[in-house]
Amino acid sequence: NNMWSGQFTDDKQQQGPSAVNMWSGQSADAQQQQSSSADNDVYLASDVFGHTAYLDGLVSKINITSALEEMQTELAAIPATEKVAMDQVRRLKPQLLDDKHVLQFLWAENFKAPDAAKRLARYWDDRYKLFGPVKFCLPMSLKGALKDDSLALSRGYVQLLPETDTAGRAVVYIDWSSHEPSVGYSEESMHRVFWYMVHVAIEDLNVLQRGIVMLIYPQEARLDQFDHSLWTTISESCKKSLPVRWRSTHIVHPNRFFSIIHPVFMSSLPKDVQDRVVVHSGTKMKVLANLLRYCLPWDRIPSEIGGCIDLDFEKWLTERMVKEDQASCQKPSASMPSSVLGPVLGGDASATTAPGALGVQTMSSVPDQMLSADGSDAIESGQKQQCLGNNVNKFLMNLSQSSHTAKAGNGTAPFAAGNSDIKPAVAKGPSLIVKSGRKSDPRMDQAVQAKLDDPSLTLLDALRRGGFIFPSFDDNSTPQYTVVDSDNVKITQRKNQLLRRIRSAKKKAGLG
């Protein structure tokens, strides 16, 4: 069926514009409608397959000054009732609405100023509703707008892969089996985590132009871990408010229950986005071959789905916090220099990043470009060193408190401008000691050690030695995909966790 193979988009690409005038007696209006439809099909196929020639053509036609002026005109024409939050930002923190911010929305709408203006107004309205009046103007950072969402963040449900696909698009990886709201976080908290990851992605200036793709892995998830309400809000944000172009979504290795939730999942997506969803099933080699056609080679996807990237989310969080601390210690200039816009608009070839180098122009480099005109640093090197150690351990080790503070974070207290700037505590020593943010399950620790001590052990025996109990498991007759442990976690998920931990332990020990 088309919904499983992506054949529908393939067929559209093969037809192309040549199928437009197959009837000779059409009216001018009908031909124009069909021509527009054919153009949309071409753009659709280009987005799904990563063919970006039309984006390169768009860059050559952009007049940045005219685009920003037109944008301001369109923003002024929006009724005041539809931009209340944006007007509040303009009064409280006008620097948040600088040219760099406005450009993000122009890129998201291919420089169509009327659509970009509406998206910008919706963005701030949605940001106000999602983050609340106290946090919506805070920096989109771990210690800023995300300060109450560490529990949802720590699940690793939403992750940004370290490299873009070969078309230069950021890849947002989503593991449905990591979604466990029963541990104490809310749907809104996980939605805020998704917003944060998108904002991290668009710090790479090329991603503003190329957009993002989603890679969803549902194989180890339970039926109850599919959250229709969450996906409805996420898809609405991608479609209508977030400042990035959502190019396509790839669902990899669906499990048995996916045929049940597939219609529900599709219904949560806007109609014009549904054609951008491709489901990849079959053997690992078949799936890898299919993903390659969509600019997702095996060396840029996680090992869980057959790739070669071992994700270490706790390490990513630690490094991310260090980057944000560095950025918070640098003083931006009053206006945005052309050196920041150049890489986006193709004006400075030497500054652009090659596809795949996600993060080259991110937190650590863009603020350097935004220093004072003489290039001097805004602070002394000693102050920078202090910022590197700001509360990393505190953030990572206080996850259990987030479920209590999250409710307070979205309260109705009036916004106070004095609370908008985070003032991090200064580290007492120059060294940075990073510990795990989540306390690991001692049973899994013992299972890892058992397997390392005796490589001949099966994964099941190692799990049992660690203390996991599988009450309904009969070694001879019970299908493993039906077995859960005493915590109601599938045995296949436990085995995957064990394999990941073993790989991580060997890598740290230098054993390959």
Phi, psi and omega in degrees: 000153184298325185292341180266335191248347185078013184296330182300316180288326177298314181299320180296320181296320182292324181293308178060195184293343185295342181275003188287309189259045182285343175250131188275340186259029183282151175287165179297320180296318181296319179295321180295319179295318180291324178296318178297319179296319179295320177299318179297322178296320179296315179297320180299309179298322179297317180293316184292317184268356176082023176274112192248022181298322182292333176290321177297323176294324178297319181301319184292342184261356188281131168249103190298320181295315179295321181296318179292322178295316178297323179297316179297323177297316180293321178297321179295332182279346179288132180304146184300328181292343182260002179221038181298313182295319179296320177295326178293321176296320181298327179281318187273318183217073184300337181294342178288344181252036181285179183299324180300318180294315181297322180299327179303320182282330174296319177296319182298334180246026178052039177062031169268101190301317180301316180291321180295321179296318179295320179295318180298315179296318179295323181303310182289328175295314179292323179296321178296315181293321185281319185262345179088163185293339182276325189252352189290340177261359178287158177301145178281077185219171183295326180263357180258252184294339182261013189295338180256011187241024184294330180292312177295320181298320185292344181294336183071022180295318178244123179225150176259120181294149187294339178231154174286173169284179185288352174266003178085013181266139176293146181245116177263117184260130183233120179255104185300332183290349180271357183274109181226075181298343180295343180283348172132003178255161184261166175300320180296325179296316179292328176296321177295323177299318178298316177302316181299314182298321178296319179293325174297318182299317186279003169292336170283114187299331179290331179293330175303321181277318187275329179092193181232156169235153178251140177238111186252131181242102183258003193300320184266005185277149171275164181299322182286351179273353171278118185251099183297318182297317179298316182291331175296315181290322179296315181294323177295320178297315180297320185284323194243338189229320183296142185277059178202153180268121177275108187275314183194165178229133180240122178257119192246133179054063177295146178266190188295322184282352183298328178298337178281315187269350183304312178298324180291317178300314181296324181292340179281351182260147174301151185304317183281359176260337185300326179290350181264006180261126179237130179256128182246114179231166181120198179291164180299319181294321179295316180295317179299320178295320179293317181298326180300326179295339182254026176069027179238078180288164187297333182278005179235014179234158186293156180295335180301331182249018175104359180274195183239013179265118174268110183282134175233089189291324179297321177295319179300317180298317180298311181295325179296318179296322178298316178299317181292325176294321176299314182296323181291342179269358181255143186261112179285155177282168185292329181231163183272121181286162181294340181295337177280323181282332186307309182299328181288322186264003178081013183279343182226094185297330183288341184265349183286153178260143178287150177306132180106342183266053182297127178103354179295316177253067182243212187306323187282339185251322183298315177301327178299326179286342186256020176283183181297162188298330182277001175083003182283150178286151183277348183220168177279155183298329179295323178293323177298318182297322179296321182295333181297333184257015188290101166057028177299311182296320182299316180296316186283336187257359180250036184297327185294341182275346189293328182293335178275325183277340183298322181295321180292331184294335180254030181290179184257014178298142181298148182290132178246121183300330181293341182265003189280341182256123177281129179247092185292147177289149181274134179295144183283334182231163182286339184276154180242115179253117183252126177244167182297138179284326179251132174293124182287154178291120181300332177294320179291324176301316181291324179294319177298314181296321180297318181291323178292322180289326182225086183300343180284346178298142171285161179299321180296315180295322178296318178297318179295320177295330177288341178116004177285141182242129178242086192297331186257015187265124172247117186305334189266328191234346187271123175298132186294331183290351178261353189272135174234157178272187183294345176264008180067031175255135184296145180296326178295324178291320178298320180295319178296320177298318180297317179298317179297318181294322179294316178299318180296318181295319179294322180295318181291330180275358180073028181261002179086000000 
